[in-house]
Amino acid sequence: MSTQRVAIVTGAARGIGAGVARRLAADGMTVAVLDLDEAACQTVADEIVAAGGSAMAVGADVADEDAVKAAVERITAEAGPVTVLVNNAGIIRDNLLFKMSVADWDSVMNVHLRGSFLMTRAVQSAMVDAGFGRIVNLSSVSALGNRGQVNYSAAKAGLQGFTKTLAIELGRFGVTANAIGPGFIETEMTAETAARVGVPFEDFKKMAAEQIPVGRTGTPDDIAHTVSFLVSEGAGFVSGQVIYVAGGPRD
Ligand code: NAP
């Protein structure tokens, strides 16, 4: 079947999201590259189009209800009904619990949890109408607990519960929902963590790789490959799962 699927990838101006957007376009989907800064999205969308794919740039804050509604309406009008959603937008505001501000707690919850909720709610009727949908939420190995990330680990664990409930509610409409829990992936986010702890990024990556069974850190392509599988037509019996993509096992 050669249906041209329309996918939204949030937080796609850089890092994992940009890698996922490029991959889904290469897989034949029309991709809405959504992030806070529309100009940065345009750069990724232009690269996709130059490579022969189909993409549009959309500036929106996933935590803003009106912005999400407007973005999904625009994407639907310009590209068609959205049947693939990758909730990837994310931020870190790390600190030990006793130093963590309420603002840093709230902003992490808002982007990851409220953002994924708003985006998913906005596209679910199109998926139900199509009798087909694929939702992938970016969790993290941090969901299992990580020092200095009480906000982020709670949000990422929350996304796993969110995913499983979506799978239960939407399964009968042909919609699957899965979560990916990346380990260490080389992006601006991990570079930011290295800078915060005062270690050069190359050394930081080397130290991380020593703890990873496959002996290397991950790249956005590692995550994009897993997303590509989960959103494929043939993956309709895989739902409510959390797949750790971390170069080794996680419980
Ligand atoms: P990244 O390089 O920081 O990219 C995240 C993107 O999300 C940025 O472009 C950011 O925009 C955007 N974003 C932030 N808040 C947003 C909002 N409210 N609305 C729309 N877009 C927003 O991060 P990454 O490393 O690619 O991570 C992608 C996802 O994977 C995140 O959910 C992250 O938690 C998860 N993850 C990453 C790793 C890793 O090792 N890198 C590991 C586990 C999980 P701005 O730049 O404008 O803020």
mmCIF file of C-alpha atoms and ligand atoms in Angstrom:
data_model
loop_
_atom_site.group_PDB
_atom_site.id
_atom_site.type_symbol
_atom_site.label_atom_id
_atom_site.label_comp_id
_atom_site.label_asym_id
_atom_site.label_seq_id
_atom_site.Cartn_x
_atom_site.Cartn_y
_atom_site.Cartn_z
ATOM 1 C CA MET A 1 0.000 0.000 0.000
ATOM 2 C CA SER A 2 1.456 3.362 -0.916
ATOM 3 C CA THR A 3 -0.484 5.824 1.210
ATOM 4 C CA GLN A 4 1.446 9.074 1.690
ATOM 5 C CA ARG A 5 1.346 9.372 5.465
ATOM 6 C CA VAL A 6 1.566 12.761 7.159
ATOM 7 C CA ALA A 7 3.792 12.759 10.231
ATOM 8 C CA ILE A 8 4.468 15.387 12.864
ATOM 9 C CA VAL A 9 7.795 15.264 14.678
ATOM 10 C CA THR A 10 8.033 17.697 17.593
ATOM 11 C CA GLY A 11 11.329 19.221 18.706
ATOM 12 C CA ALA A 12 12.586 18.475 15.200
ATOM 13 C CA ALA A 13 14.748 21.528 14.563
ATOM 14 C CA ARG A 14 17.804 19.643 15.797
ATOM 15 C CA GLY A 15 19.092 16.534 17.542
ATOM 16 C CA ILE A 16 17.028 13.354 17.675
ATOM 17 C CA GLY A 17 13.911 15.058 16.279
ATOM 18 C CA ALA A 18 15.727 16.280 13.166
ATOM 19 C CA GLY A 19 17.146 12.787 12.642
ATOM 20 C CA VAL A 20 13.683 11.256 12.983
ATOM 21 C CA ALA A 21 12.159 13.827 10.602
ATOM 22 C CA ARG A 22 14.796 13.074 7.937
ATOM 23 C CA ARG A 23 14.259 9.340 8.305
ATOM 24 C CA LEU A 24 10.459 9.442 8.103
ATOM 25 C CA ALA A 25 10.724 11.638 5.003
ATOM 26 C CA ALA A 26 13.155 9.129 3.486
ATOM 27 C CA ASP A 27 10.576 6.450 4.316
ATOM 28 C CA GLY A 28 8.107 8.346 2.107
ATOM 29 C CA MET A 29 6.095 10.380 4.593
ATOM 30 C CA THR A 30 5.264 14.063 4.424
ATOM 31 C CA VAL A 31 6.856 15.423 7.589
ATOM 32 C CA ALA A 32 5.843 18.466 9.603
ATOM 33 C CA VAL A 33 9.045 19.620 11.305
ATOM 34 C CA LEU A 34 7.698 21.275 14.453
ATOM 35 C CA ASP A 35 9.738 23.190 17.009
ATOM 36 C CA LEU A 36 9.712 26.488 18.889
ATOM 37 C CA ASP A 37 11.681 28.350 16.220
ATOM 38 C CA GLU A 38 10.058 28.101 12.781
ATOM 39 C CA ALA A 39 13.174 29.401 11.017
ATOM 40 C CA ALA A 40 15.235 26.561 12.501
ATOM 41 C CA CYS A 41 12.524 24.098 11.383
ATOM 42 C CA GLN A 42 12.702 25.563 7.874
ATOM 43 C CA THR A 43 16.383 24.653 7.629
ATOM 44 C CA VAL A 44 15.587 20.987 8.373
ATOM 45 C CA ALA A 45 12.539 21.023 6.061
ATOM 46 C CA ASP A 46 14.648 22.537 3.235
ATOM 47 C CA GLU A 47 17.259 19.783 3.670
ATOM 48 C CA ILE A 48 14.537 17.150 3.442
ATOM 49 C CA VAL A 49 13.080 18.696 0.296
ATOM 50 C CA ALA A 50 16.563 19.035 -1.246
ATOM 51 C CA ALA A 51 17.035 15.305 -0.617
ATOM 52 C CA GLY A 52 13.827 14.594 -2.570
ATOM 53 C CA GLY A 53 11.435 14.362 0.390
ATOM 54 C CA SER A 54 8.327 16.233 1.443
ATOM 55 C CA ALA A 55 8.339 18.481 4.513
ATOM 56 C CA MET A 56 6.939 21.650 6.024
ATOM 57 C CA ALA A 57 8.213 23.843 8.860
ATOM 58 C CA VAL A 58 5.930 24.691 11.757
ATOM 59 C CA GLY A 59 6.828 26.935 14.690
ATOM 60 C CA ALA A 60 4.862 26.072 17.840
ATOM 61 C CA ASP A 61 5.268 25.560 21.565
ATOM 62 C CA VAL A 62 3.892 22.081 22.328
ATOM 63 C CA ALA A 63 2.918 23.206 25.828
ATOM 64 C CA ASP A 64 0.631 25.968 24.487
ATOM 65 C CA GLU A 65 -2.887 24.660 23.818
ATOM 66 C CA ASP A 66 -3.834 27.315 21.254
ATOM 67 C CA ALA A 67 -0.516 27.022 19.423
ATOM 68 C CA VAL A 68 -0.890 23.243 19.195
ATOM 69 C CA LYS A 69 -4.430 23.531 17.863
ATOM 70 C CA ALA A 70 -3.383 26.109 15.255
ATOM 71 C CA ALA A 71 -0.342 24.059 14.218
ATOM 72 C CA VAL A 72 -2.338 20.862 13.703
ATOM 73 C CA GLU A 73 -5.032 22.756 11.755
ATOM 74 C CA ARG A 74 -2.380 24.286 9.494
ATOM 75 C CA ILE A 75 -0.610 20.957 8.907
ATOM 76 C CA THR A 76 -3.919 19.231 8.138
ATOM 77 C CA ALA A 77 -4.931 21.996 5.698
ATOM 78 C CA GLU A 78 -1.575 22.041 3.898
ATOM 79 C CA ALA A 79 -0.528 18.392 3.993
ATOM 80 C CA GLY A 80 -3.547 16.278 4.994
ATOM 81 C CA PRO A 81 -4.728 14.367 8.060
ATOM 82 C CA VAL A 82 -1.984 13.485 10.511
ATOM 83 C CA THR A 83 -1.657 9.759 11.194
ATOM 84 C CA VAL A 84 1.872 9.628 12.615
ATOM 85 C CA LEU A 85 2.989 11.603 15.679
ATOM 86 C CA VAL A 86 6.387 11.559 17.331
ATOM 87 C CA ASN A 87 6.380 13.409 20.660
ATOM 88 C CA ASN A 88 10.070 14.238 20.893
ATOM 89 C CA ALA A 89 10.260 17.871 22.120
ATOM 90 C CA GLY A 90 12.106 17.986 25.384
ATOM 91 C CA ILE A 91 14.168 20.083 27.749
ATOM 92 C CA ILE A 92 16.354 19.436 30.766
ATOM 93 C CA ARG A 93 16.494 21.607 33.868
ATOM 94 C CA ASP A 94 18.723 19.419 36.044
ATOM 95 C CA ASN A 95 19.380 19.969 39.713
ATOM 96 C CA LEU A 96 19.446 18.041 42.951
ATOM 97 C CA LEU A 97 16.058 17.989 44.646
ATOM 98 C CA PHE A 98 17.014 20.393 47.410
ATOM 99 C CA LYS A 99 18.105 23.007 44.866
ATOM 100 C CA MET A 100 15.356 22.473 42.305
ATOM 101 C CA SER A 101 13.016 25.404 41.728
ATOM 102 C CA VAL A 102 9.290 25.049 41.135
ATOM 103 C CA ALA A 103 9.819 26.768 37.779
ATOM 104 C CA ASP A 104 12.292 24.067 36.700
ATOM 105 C CA TRP A 105 9.897 21.342 37.841
ATOM 106 C CA ASP A 106 6.956 22.930 35.994
ATOM 107 C CA SER A 107 8.758 23.687 32.746
ATOM 108 C CA VAL A 108 9.978 20.097 32.375
ATOM 109 C CA MET A 109 6.500 18.714 33.140
ATOM 110 C CA ASN A 110 4.941 21.179 30.701
ATOM 111 C CA VAL A 111 7.091 20.359 27.698
ATOM 112 C CA HIS A 112 7.207 16.571 28.101
ATOM 113 C CA LEU A 113 3.846 15.674 29.633
ATOM 114 C CA ARG A 114 1.473 18.530 28.864
ATOM 115 C CA GLY A 115 3.086 18.888 25.414
ATOM 116 C CA SER A 116 2.667 15.213 24.542
ATOM 117 C CA PHE A 117 -0.904 15.256 25.873
ATOM 118 C CA LEU A 118 -1.869 18.342 23.851
ATOM 119 C CA MET A 119 -0.256 17.113 20.637
ATOM 120 C CA THR A 120 -1.773 13.643 20.927
ATOM 121 C CA ARG A 121 -5.224 14.947 21.761
ATOM 122 C CA ALA A 122 -5.070 17.281 18.775
ATOM 123 C CA VAL A 123 -4.320 14.506 16.260
ATOM 124 C CA GLN A 124 -6.196 11.544 17.684
ATOM 125 C CA SER A 125 -9.473 12.181 15.830
ATOM 126 C CA ALA A 126 -7.662 12.157 12.467
ATOM 127 C CA MET A 127 -6.109 8.811 13.392
ATOM 128 C CA VAL A 128 -9.442 7.380 14.532
ATOM 129 C CA ASP A 129 -11.135 8.602 11.314
ATOM 130 C CA ALA A 130 -8.364 7.003 9.233
ATOM 131 C CA GLY A 131 -8.544 3.756 11.188
ATOM 132 C CA PHE A 132 -4.760 4.025 11.396
ATOM 133 C CA GLY A 133 -2.341 5.830 13.658
ATOM 134 C CA ARG A 134 1.159 5.579 15.037
ATOM 135 C CA ILE A 135 2.241 7.454 18.153
ATOM 136 C CA VAL A 136 5.796 7.320 19.466
ATOM 137 C CA ASN A 137 6.747 9.100 22.674
ATOM 138 C CA LEU A 138 10.343 9.828 23.618
ATOM 139 C CA SER A 139 10.953 8.575 27.128
ATOM 140 C CA SER A 140 14.480 7.987 28.458
ATOM 141 C CA VAL A 141 16.594 5.601 30.512
ATOM 142 C CA SER A 142 16.286 8.390 33.094
ATOM 143 C CA ALA A 143 12.714 7.146 33.703
ATOM 144 C CA LEU A 144 14.381 4.461 35.819
ATOM 145 C CA GLY A 145 15.916 7.115 38.067
ATOM 146 C CA ASN A 146 18.846 9.476 37.570
ATOM 147 C CA ARG A 147 20.612 11.710 40.072
ATOM 148 C CA GLY A 148 19.929 15.393 39.451
ATOM 149 C CA GLN A 149 16.895 14.725 37.265
ATOM 150 C CA VAL A 150 13.956 14.318 39.632
ATOM 151 C CA ASN A 151 11.798 16.427 37.293
ATOM 152 C CA TYR A 152 12.982 14.851 34.037
ATOM 153 C CA SER A 153 12.865 11.248 35.310
ATOM 154 C CA ALA A 154 9.340 11.776 36.662
ATOM 155 C CA ALA A 155 8.226 13.221 33.318
ATOM 156 C CA LYS A 156 9.857 10.415 31.336
ATOM 157 C CA ALA A 157 8.306 7.751 33.603
ATOM 158 C CA GLY A 158 4.984 9.579 33.232
ATOM 159 C CA LEU A 159 5.283 9.315 29.465
ATOM 160 C CA GLN A 160 5.498 5.542 29.792
ATOM 161 C CA GLY A 161 2.158 5.420 31.626
ATOM 162 C CA PHE A 162 0.716 7.866 29.093
ATOM 163 C CA THR A 163 1.887 5.592 26.259
ATOM 164 C CA LYS A 164 0.391 2.438 27.749
ATOM 165 C CA THR A 165 -2.962 4.115 28.316
ATOM 166 C CA LEU A 166 -3.031 5.475 24.762
ATOM 167 C CA ALA A 167 -2.358 1.935 23.532
ATOM 168 C CA ILE A 168 -5.313 0.629 25.545
ATOM 169 C CA GLU A 169 -7.727 3.407 24.547
ATOM 170 C CA LEU A 170 -6.846 3.740 20.872
ATOM 171 C CA GLY A 171 -5.938 0.186 19.874
ATOM 172 C CA ARG A 172 -9.406 -0.642 18.609
ATOM 173 C CA PHE A 173 -9.106 2.198 16.069
ATOM 174 C CA GLY A 174 -5.927 0.845 14.491
ATOM 175 C CA VAL A 175 -3.754 3.228 16.472
ATOM 176 C CA THR A 176 -0.597 2.025 18.222
ATOM 177 C CA ALA A 177 1.384 3.918 20.866
ATOM 178 C CA ASN A 178 4.898 3.063 21.949
ATOM 179 C CA ALA A 179 7.701 4.730 23.850
ATOM 180 C CA ILE A 180 11.397 4.776 23.121
ATOM 181 C CA GLY A 181 13.820 5.186 26.005
ATOM 182 C CA PRO A 182 17.112 6.395 24.565
ATOM 183 C CA GLY A 183 20.335 6.019 26.465
ATOM 184 C CA PHE A 184 23.194 8.424 25.780
ATOM 185 C CA ILE A 185 22.611 10.033 22.374
ATOM 186 C CA GLU A 186 25.053 12.604 20.968
ATOM 187 C CA THR A 187 23.025 15.813 20.690
ATOM 188 C CA GLU A 188 23.005 19.388 21.975
ATOM 189 C CA MET A 189 21.161 18.067 25.043
ATOM 190 C CA THR A 190 24.005 15.769 26.120
ATOM 191 C CA ALA A 191 26.539 18.442 25.115
ATOM 192 C CA GLU A 192 24.700 20.804 27.470
ATOM 193 C CA THR A 193 24.997 18.262 30.298
ATOM 194 C CA ALA A 194 28.742 17.894 29.633
ATOM 195 C CA ALA A 195 29.141 21.671 29.763
ATOM 196 C CA ARG A 196 27.195 21.834 33.027
ATOM 197 C CA VAL A 197 29.474 19.320 34.730
ATOM 198 C CA GLY A 198 32.559 20.958 33.178
ATOM 199 C CA VAL A 199 33.799 18.023 31.061
ATOM 200 C CA PRO A 200 34.730 18.433 27.356
ATOM 201 C CA PHE A 201 32.057 16.697 25.242
ATOM 202 C CA GLU A 202 34.533 14.266 23.620
ATOM 203 C CA ASP A 203 35.746 13.109 27.072
ATOM 204 C CA PHE A 204 32.158 12.952 28.322
ATOM 205 C CA LYS A 205 31.186 10.688 25.405
ATOM 206 C CA LYS A 206 34.238 8.471 25.966
ATOM 207 C CA MET A 207 33.382 8.062 29.659
ATOM 208 C CA ALA A 208 29.769 7.204 28.784
ATOM 209 C CA ALA A 209 30.828 4.699 26.090
ATOM 210 C CA GLU A 210 32.893 2.774 28.640
ATOM 211 C CA GLN A 211 29.670 1.965 30.528
ATOM 212 C CA ILE A 212 27.690 0.931 27.437
ATOM 213 C CA PRO A 213 27.784 -2.768 26.413
ATOM 214 C CA VAL A 214 28.090 -2.058 22.657
ATOM 215 C CA GLY A 215 31.032 0.222 23.435
ATOM 216 C CA ARG A 216 29.809 3.451 21.912
ATOM 217 C CA THR A 217 27.386 6.289 22.506
ATOM 218 C CA GLY A 218 24.250 6.567 20.379
ATOM 219 C CA THR A 219 23.352 8.913 17.544
ATOM 220 C CA PRO A 220 20.030 10.362 16.360
ATOM 221 C CA ASP A 221 20.060 7.758 13.574
ATOM 222 C CA ASP A 222 19.869 4.978 16.183
ATOM 223 C CA ILE A 223 16.611 6.431 17.466
ATOM 224 C CA ALA A 224 15.312 7.298 13.994
ATOM 225 C CA HIS A 225 15.719 3.666 12.937
ATOM 226 C CA THR A 226 13.592 2.480 15.859
ATOM 227 C CA VAL A 227 10.928 5.128 15.210
ATOM 228 C CA SER A 228 10.852 4.094 11.552
ATOM 229 C CA PHE A 229 10.019 0.535 12.588
ATOM 230 C CA LEU A 230 7.392 1.507 15.152
ATOM 231 C CA VAL A 231 5.494 3.788 12.755
ATOM 232 C CA SER A 232 5.656 1.355 9.835
ATOM 233 C CA GLU A 233 2.513 -0.238 8.412
ATOM 234 C CA GLY A 234 3.704 -3.679 9.533
ATOM 235 C CA ALA A 235 4.154 -2.779 13.201
ATOM 236 C CA GLY A 236 0.427 -2.758 13.970
ATOM 237 C CA PHE A 237 0.685 -5.509 16.589
ATOM 238 C CA VAL A 238 3.399 -3.743 18.603
ATOM 239 C CA SER A 239 1.708 -1.412 21.070
ATOM 240 C CA GLY A 240 2.087 -0.109 24.602
ATOM 241 C CA GLN A 241 5.772 -1.046 24.658
ATOM 242 C CA VAL A 242 8.784 0.782 26.010
ATOM 243 C CA ILE A 243 11.862 0.057 23.913
ATOM 244 C CA TYR A 244 15.144 1.104 25.469
ATOM 245 C CA VAL A 245 17.602 2.044 22.752
ATOM 246 C CA ALA A 246 20.654 2.300 24.891
ATOM 247 C CA GLY A 247 23.315 -0.091 23.594
ATOM 248 C CA GLY A 248 22.501 -2.590 26.315
ATOM 249 C CA PRO A 249 19.694 -3.903 28.502
ATOM 250 C CA ARG A 250 17.498 -1.882 30.838
ATOM 251 C CA ASP A 251 14.747 -3.177 33.112
HETATM 252 P P1 NAP B 1 17.680 18.666 21.939
HETATM 253 O O1 NAP B 1 18.857 18.572 21.028
HETATM 254 O O2 NAP B 1 17.739 19.602 23.083
HETATM 255 O O3 NAP B 1 16.399 18.944 21.045
HETATM 256 C C1 NAP B 1 15.130 19.123 21.614
HETATM 257 C C2 NAP B 1 14.329 20.052 20.735
HETATM 258 O O4 NAP B 1 13.048 20.230 21.364
HETATM 259 C C3 NAP B 1 14.975 21.423 20.618
HETATM 260 O O5 NAP B 1 15.032 21.824 19.262
HETATM 261 C C4 NAP B 1 14.048 22.293 21.441
HETATM 262 O O6 NAP B 1 13.936 23.638 20.981
HETATM 263 C C5 NAP B 1 12.722 21.597 21.259
HETATM 264 N N1 NAP B 1 11.757 22.042 22.237
HETATM 265 C C6 NAP B 1 11.967 22.298 23.558
HETATM 266 N N2 NAP B 1 10.855 22.749 24.133
HETATM 267 C C7 NAP B 1 9.906 22.777 23.162
HETATM 268 C C8 NAP B 1 8.543 23.156 23.150
HETATM 269 N N3 NAP B 1 7.923 23.603 24.249
HETATM 270 N N4 NAP B 1 7.860 23.072 21.986
HETATM 271 C C9 NAP B 1 8.470 22.629 20.863
HETATM 272 N N5 NAP B 1 9.755 22.252 20.816
HETATM 273 C C10 NAP B 1 10.466 22.330 21.952
HETATM 274 O O7 NAP B 1 17.333 17.219 22.565
HETATM 275 P P2 NAP B 1 17.575 15.731 22.013
HETATM 276 O O8 NAP B 1 18.784 15.207 22.680
HETATM 277 O O9 NAP B 1 17.456 15.686 20.533
HETATM 278 O O10 NAP B 1 16.333 15.005 22.703
HETATM 279 C C11 NAP B 1 15.114 14.724 22.025
HETATM 280 C C12 NAP B 1 14.200 13.939 22.950
HETATM 281 O O11 NAP B 1 14.847 12.727 23.342
HETATM 282 C C13 NAP B 1 13.836 14.663 24.236
HETATM 283 O O12 NAP B 1 12.522 14.352 24.594
HETATM 284 C C14 NAP B 1 14.819 14.082 25.226
HETATM 285 O O13 NAP B 1 14.330 14.210 26.530
HETATM 286 C C15 NAP B 1 14.915 12.658 24.748
HETATM 287 N N6 NAP B 1 16.130 11.969 25.163
HETATM 288 C C16 NAP B 1 17.378 12.390 24.761
HETATM 289 C C17 NAP B 1 18.512 11.700 25.176
HETATM 290 C C18 NAP B 1 19.906 12.080 24.777
HETATM 291 O O14 NAP B 1 20.854 11.421 25.233
HETATM 292 N N7 NAP B 1 20.108 13.080 23.957
HETATM 293 C C19 NAP B 1 18.376 10.584 26.014
HETATM 294 C C20 NAP B 1 17.103 10.196 26.414
HETATM 295 C C21 NAP B 1 15.998 10.893 25.974
HETATM 296 P P3 NAP B 1 14.911 24.796 21.553
HETATM 297 O O15 NAP B 1 16.286 24.390 21.130
HETATM 298 O O16 NAP B 1 14.412 26.025 20.896
HETATM 299 O O17 NAP B 1 14.740 24.753 23.049
#
